[in-house]
Amino acid sequence: MLPYSVLDLAPVPEGKTVADALQNTIDLARHAETWGYHRLWLAEHHNIASVASAATSVLIGQVAAATKTIRVGAGGIMLPNHAPLVVAEQFGTLATLFPGRIDLGLGRAPGTDGLTMRALRRAMTGGDSFPQDVAELQGYFADETPESGVRAIPGQGTHVPIWILGSSLYGAQFAAHFGLPYAFASHFAPAALGDALDTYRAEFRPSAQLTRPHAMMAINVFAGESDDEGRYLMTSSQQAFANLRSGMPMPIPKPVERIEDHVDPALLRGVAQALAVSAVGSPATVRRELSAFIAAYRPDEVILTGQIHDHAKRLRSFEIAAEAMEAIGRKAPAA
């Protein structure tokens, strides 16, 4: 089976609280485990009213404690916001508490705006320390050696698997050079998807962590009992994306019958481009569209996401997606 996973941002629906969002994420994780999802990843974002997963490592611990077998991790931690030692200690602690179940996906972007970056005590400099920071993290997770200086305790010897996240050729080349698994953010920035995956596969160098390339692509899923319901559910995500692009991040809006009546046409065209990698509609339609994406890009794994206002509808969408992935039934190894 081609592994399929969940990407969640602990979305905060309009009319609900952050506490509701966090409990919904834990509930989704429990269901996803029973539906055969391989991983559930949480993403770090800051100062966005629709996202409650800012304290990503804390929420990962809660999700892991509430489940038994599903892998749980970050998709991802925005490394410019953190000292590598702190990340190593946090994820080393998680890996010690939940051995064999923790992943660490790393992003190069700050995941927020300039004002929030300053609140995070991060300087907006022109230097790029990402390669050095990743190498430093790898050292903290490695076994102790006589040359070990500063150690991550917990962390040392846990060998937490590191992934590189990206939406451009830079991330693909970086992951290939370091011999790391690569996850492409095609759920909101699909333009370079094909070129990035081709580059990653062509330039991949085996490493101690990974002997052959392993590429994951992200796909939005808005699944309902009919095509009309799937499109209706998607309007929440379209509005949320439009609000974010307009500099007005708000909780996930309620769905609407005609998205054209709520979003400026020019902005809606941009949203459509950003959400182009989406499977939308009835179970049969979602299965067909997921199959087409998989056939076109040949990922080793897919990670599915969907910003849906109603929690019960969101659960049903992920259930339909799991049924579709089981039916597709393509074979591929899990990382």
Coordinates of C-alpha atoms in Angstrom, one line a residue:
M1 CA 0.0 0.0 0.0
L2 CA 1.1 3.5 -0.7
P3 CA 1.4 5.1 2.8
Y4 CA -1.1 8.0 3.4
S5 CA -0.9 10.4 6.2
V6 CA -2.6 13.5 7.7
L7 CA -1.3 17.1 7.9
D8 CA -3.2 19.1 10.5
L9 CA -2.9 22.7 11.7
A10 CA -5.5 22.3 14.6
P11 CA -7.8 24.6 12.6
V12 CA -10.0 27.0 14.7
P13 CA -13.5 27.1 13.1
E14 CA -15.5 30.3 13.2
G15 CA -17.7 30.2 16.3
K16 CA -15.5 27.8 18.1
T17 CA -12.6 28.2 20.5
V18 CA -8.9 27.3 20.5
A19 CA -9.7 24.6 23.1
D20 CA -12.3 23.1 20.7
A21 CA -9.6 23.1 17.9
L22 CA -7.1 21.2 20.1
Q23 CA -9.6 18.6 21.2
N24 CA -10.7 18.2 17.5
T25 CA -7.1 17.5 16.5
I26 CA -6.8 14.8 19.2
D27 CA -10.1 13.3 18.1
L28 CA -9.0 13.3 14.4
A29 CA -5.8 11.5 15.4
R30 CA -7.7 8.8 17.1
H31 CA -9.9 8.3 14.1
A32 CA -7.0 8.5 11.7
E33 CA -5.2 5.7 13.5
T34 CA -8.2 3.4 13.0
W35 CA -8.5 4.4 9.3
G36 CA -5.0 3.3 8.5
Y37 CA -3.2 6.6 8.3
H38 CA 0.6 6.2 8.6
R39 CA 1.4 9.6 10.2
L40 CA -0.2 12.7 11.6
W41 CA 1.9 15.8 11.3
L42 CA 1.3 19.2 12.8
A43 CA 2.6 22.5 11.4
E44 CA 4.1 25.4 13.2
H45 CA 2.6 28.8 12.4
H46 CA 2.3 31.9 14.5
N47 CA -0.1 34.8 14.9
I48 CA -2.8 33.2 12.6
A49 CA -6.3 33.1 14.1
S50 CA -7.2 29.9 12.3
V51 CA -4.2 27.8 13.4
A52 CA -3.8 26.4 17.0
S53 CA -0.7 24.3 16.4
A54 CA 1.9 27.0 17.2
A55 CA 3.3 25.1 20.2
T56 CA 3.9 22.2 17.8
S57 CA 6.0 19.9 20.0
V58 CA 3.6 20.3 22.9
L59 CA 0.6 19.3 20.8
I60 CA 2.6 16.4 19.2
G61 CA 3.1 15.0 22.7
Q62 CA -0.7 15.2 23.4
V63 CA -1.6 13.5 20.2
A64 CA 1.0 10.7 20.7
A65 CA -0.3 10.2 24.3
A66 CA -3.8 9.8 22.9
T67 CA -2.9 7.3 20.3
K68 CA -1.0 4.0 20.1
T69 CA 0.5 3.2 16.8
I70 CA 0.3 6.2 14.4
R71 CA 3.5 8.1 13.8
V72 CA 3.3 11.7 15.0
G73 CA 5.5 14.6 14.0
A74 CA 6.1 18.0 12.8
G75 CA 5.3 19.1 9.2
G76 CA 7.0 21.1 10.2
I77 CA 9.1 22.9 12.7
M78 CA 10.3 26.2 11.2
L79 CA 14.0 25.9 12.1
P80 CA 14.9 29.7 11.8
N81 CA 12.7 30.3 14.8
H82 CA 14.6 27.9 17.1
A83 CA 18.0 27.0 18.4
P84 CA 18.8 23.5 17.1
L85 CA 19.7 22.3 20.6
V86 CA 16.2 23.2 21.9
V87 CA 14.5 21.4 19.0
A88 CA 16.7 18.4 19.7
E89 CA 15.8 18.3 23.4
Q90 CA 12.1 18.7 22.6
F91 CA 12.0 15.9 20.0
G92 CA 14.5 13.8 21.9
T93 CA 12.0 13.9 24.8
L94 CA 9.1 13.0 22.5
A95 CA 11.1 10.1 21.0
T96 CA 12.1 8.8 24.4
L97 CA 8.5 8.9 25.6
F98 CA 7.1 7.5 22.3
P99 CA 9.9 5.4 20.8
G100 CA 9.7 4.7 17.1
R101 CA 6.7 7.0 16.5
I102 CA 8.2 10.6 16.2
D103 CA 9.1 12.4 13.0
L104 CA 10.8 15.8 12.6
G105 CA 10.0 17.8 9.5
L106 CA 12.0 21.0 9.1
G107 CA 11.1 24.1 7.2
R108 CA 13.4 27.0 6.2
A109 CA 10.8 29.7 6.3
P110 CA 9.8 31.5 9.6
G111 CA 6.1 30.6 9.1
T112 CA 5.0 34.0 10.1
D113 CA 5.3 37.8 9.4
G114 CA 8.1 40.1 10.3
L115 CA 6.5 41.6 13.4
T116 CA 5.9 38.1 14.8
M117 CA 9.5 37.1 13.9
R118 CA 10.7 39.9 16.2
A119 CA 8.4 38.7 18.9
L120 CA 10.0 35.3 18.5
R121 CA 13.4 37.1 19.0
R122 CA 14.5 36.1 15.5
A123 CA 16.5 38.7 13.5
M124 CA 15.6 39.2 9.8
T125 CA 19.1 38.8 8.5
G126 CA 20.3 37.9 5.0
G127 CA 22.3 34.9 6.2
D128 CA 21.1 31.4 5.7
S129 CA 22.2 29.1 8.5
F130 CA 19.7 26.3 7.6
P131 CA 22.3 23.8 6.4
Q132 CA 24.4 24.3 9.4
D133 CA 21.4 24.1 11.7
V134 CA 20.2 20.8 10.1
A135 CA 23.7 19.3 10.5
E136 CA 23.8 20.4 14.1
L137 CA 20.5 18.7 14.8
Q138 CA 21.7 15.5 13.2
G139 CA 24.7 15.6 15.5
Y140 CA 22.5 16.0 18.6
F141 CA 20.4 13.0 17.6
A142 CA 23.4 10.8 16.9
D143 CA 25.1 8.4 19.2
E144 CA 27.6 9.8 21.7
T145 CA 31.2 9.9 20.5
P146 CA 34.5 10.9 22.3
E147 CA 34.3 14.2 20.4
S148 CA 30.8 15.0 21.6
G149 CA 30.7 18.4 23.3
V150 CA 27.3 19.9 23.9
R151 CA 24.8 17.0 24.2
A152 CA 21.0 17.0 23.8
I153 CA 19.7 15.2 26.9
P154 CA 17.1 13.8 26.0
G155 CA 17.9 13.5 22.3
Q156 CA 21.3 11.9 22.1
G157 CA 21.1 8.5 20.5
T158 CA 17.4 8.8 19.6
H159 CA 18.1 9.1 15.8
V160 CA 14.8 11.0 15.3
P161 CA 14.1 10.8 11.5
I162 CA 14.5 14.3 9.9
W163 CA 12.5 15.3 6.8
I164 CA 13.0 18.4 4.7
L165 CA 9.9 20.4 3.8
G166 CA 9.8 22.7 0.8
S167 CA 7.9 24.3 -2.0
S168 CA 10.8 25.1 -4.3
L169 CA 13.9 23.5 -5.9
Y170 CA 16.0 24.7 -3.0
G171 CA 14.4 22.2 -0.6
A172 CA 14.5 19.4 -3.2
Q173 CA 18.3 20.0 -3.8
F174 CA 18.9 20.3 -0.1
A175 CA 17.1 17.0 0.8
A176 CA 18.8 15.2 -2.0
H177 CA 22.3 16.4 -1.0
F178 CA 21.8 15.4 2.6
G179 CA 20.1 12.1 1.7
L180 CA 16.9 12.9 3.6
P181 CA 13.2 12.3 2.9
Y182 CA 11.5 15.2 1.2
A183 CA 7.9 16.5 1.6
F184 CA 6.6 19.0 -0.9
A185 CA 4.0 21.6 0.1
S186 CA 1.8 21.1 -2.9
H187 CA -1.4 21.7 -0.9
F188 CA -0.8 25.5 -1.1
A189 CA 2.2 26.0 -3.4
P190 CA 2.0 23.5 -6.2
A191 CA 3.8 25.4 -9.0
A192 CA 7.2 23.7 -8.8
L193 CA 5.9 20.2 -7.7
G194 CA 7.0 18.2 -10.8
D195 CA 10.4 19.9 -11.2
A196 CA 11.1 19.6 -7.5
L197 CA 10.4 15.9 -7.3
D198 CA 12.4 15.2 -10.5
T199 CA 15.3 17.2 -9.1
Y200 CA 15.2 15.4 -5.7
R201 CA 15.2 12.0 -7.3
A202 CA 17.9 12.8 -9.8
E203 CA 20.3 14.4 -7.3
F204 CA 19.6 12.1 -4.3
R205 CA 22.7 10.8 -2.4
P206 CA 22.2 7.9 0.0
S207 CA 22.8 8.6 3.7
A208 CA 22.9 6.8 7.0
Q209 CA 19.2 7.7 7.4
L210 CA 18.0 6.8 3.9
T211 CA 19.4 4.7 1.1
R212 CA 17.0 5.8 -1.7
P213 CA 14.8 8.8 -2.3
H214 CA 11.5 9.0 -0.5
A215 CA 9.2 11.8 -1.6
M216 CA 5.9 12.9 -0.1
M217 CA 3.4 15.2 -1.7
A218 CA 0.6 17.0 0.1
I219 CA -2.9 16.9 -1.3
N220 CA -6.0 18.8 -0.1
V221 CA -9.1 16.6 0.2
F222 CA -12.6 18.0 0.5
A223 CA -14.8 14.8 0.4
G224 CA -18.5 14.6 0.9
E225 CA -21.4 12.3 0.0
S226 CA -21.7 14.1 -3.4
D227 CA -19.7 16.3 -5.6
D228 CA -21.8 19.3 -4.6
E229 CA -21.1 18.7 -0.9
G230 CA -17.4 18.4 -1.5
R231 CA -17.3 21.7 -3.4
Y232 CA -19.4 23.3 -0.6
L233 CA -17.0 22.1 2.1
M234 CA -14.1 23.5 0.1
T235 CA -15.4 27.0 0.3
S236 CA -14.3 27.3 3.9
S237 CA -10.7 26.7 2.8
Q238 CA -11.1 29.1 -0.1
Q239 CA -12.3 31.9 2.1
A240 CA -9.6 31.2 4.7
F241 CA -6.9 31.3 2.0
A242 CA -8.3 34.5 0.6
N243 CA -8.4 36.1 4.0
L244 CA -4.8 35.1 4.7
R245 CA -3.7 36.5 1.3
S246 CA -5.5 39.7 2.1
G247 CA -3.7 40.1 5.4
M248 CA -6.8 39.4 7.4
P249 CA -6.3 35.9 9.0
M250 CA -9.5 34.8 10.7
P251 CA -10.9 31.6 12.1
I252 CA -12.0 29.0 9.4
P253 CA -15.2 30.5 7.9
K254 CA -18.4 28.6 7.5
P255 CA -19.0 27.2 4.0
V256 CA -21.1 29.2 1.5
E257 CA -23.2 28.2 -1.5
R258 CA -21.5 30.5 -4.0
I259 CA -17.8 31.3 -3.3
E260 CA -17.9 33.8 -6.2
D261 CA -20.2 36.0 -4.1
H262 CA -17.7 36.2 -1.2
V263 CA -14.2 36.5 -2.8
D264 CA -13.0 39.0 -5.3
P265 CA -12.6 37.3 -8.8
A266 CA -8.9 38.2 -9.1
L267 CA -8.2 36.9 -5.6
L268 CA -10.2 33.8 -6.2
R269 CA -8.1 33.0 -9.3
G270 CA -5.0 33.1 -7.2
V271 CA -6.6 30.9 -4.5
A272 CA -7.6 28.4 -7.2
Q273 CA -4.0 28.2 -8.4
A274 CA -2.7 27.7 -4.8
L275 CA -5.3 25.0 -4.1
A276 CA -4.9 23.3 -7.5
V277 CA -3.7 20.0 -5.9
S278 CA -7.1 19.2 -4.4
A279 CA -9.4 16.2 -4.6
V280 CA -12.9 17.5 -4.3
G281 CA -16.3 15.8 -4.4
S282 CA -18.0 12.4 -3.8
P283 CA -16.1 9.3 -2.7
A284 CA -15.9 8.2 -6.4
T285 CA -14.6 11.6 -7.5
V286 CA -12.1 11.8 -4.7
R287 CA -10.8 8.4 -5.5
R288 CA -10.4 9.2 -9.1
E289 CA -8.6 12.5 -8.5
L290 CA -6.3 11.1 -5.9
S291 CA -5.4 8.3 -8.3
A292 CA -4.7 10.8 -11.0
F293 CA -2.3 12.9 -8.8
I294 CA -0.5 9.7 -7.7
A295 CA -0.1 8.5 -11.3
A296 CA 1.2 11.9 -12.4
Y297 CA 3.8 12.5 -9.7
R298 CA 4.6 9.0 -8.4
P299 CA 5.1 9.9 -4.8
D300 CA 6.3 7.4 -2.3
E301 CA 3.7 8.7 0.2
V302 CA 0.9 11.2 0.3
I303 CA -0.1 13.5 3.1
L304 CA -3.7 14.7 3.1
T305 CA -5.1 17.8 4.6
G306 CA -8.3 19.8 4.5
Q307 CA -9.5 22.9 6.3
I308 CA -13.2 22.1 6.8
H309 CA -15.4 24.1 9.2
D310 CA -17.5 21.4 10.7
H311 CA -15.5 18.8 12.7
A312 CA -17.9 15.9 11.9
K313 CA -17.7 16.7 8.2
R314 CA -13.9 17.0 8.4
L315 CA -13.7 13.5 10.0
R316 CA -16.0 12.1 7.3
S317 CA -13.8 13.7 4.6
F318 CA -10.6 12.0 6.0
E319 CA -12.5 8.7 6.3
I320 CA -13.6 8.9 2.6
A321 CA -10.0 9.8 1.7
A322 CA -8.7 6.7 3.6
E323 CA -11.2 4.5 1.8
A324 CA -10.1 5.9 -1.5
M325 CA -6.4 5.3 -0.7
E326 CA -7.1 1.8 0.3
A327 CA -8.9 1.2 -2.9
I328 CA -6.1 2.7 -5.0
G329 CA -3.9 0.1 -3.4
R330 CA -0.5 1.1 -5.0
K331 CA 2.5 -0.5 -3.4
A332 CA 5.3 1.7 -2.0
P333 CA 7.6 1.3 1.1
A334 CA 7.1 3.5 4.2
A335 CA 10.0 5.5 5.4

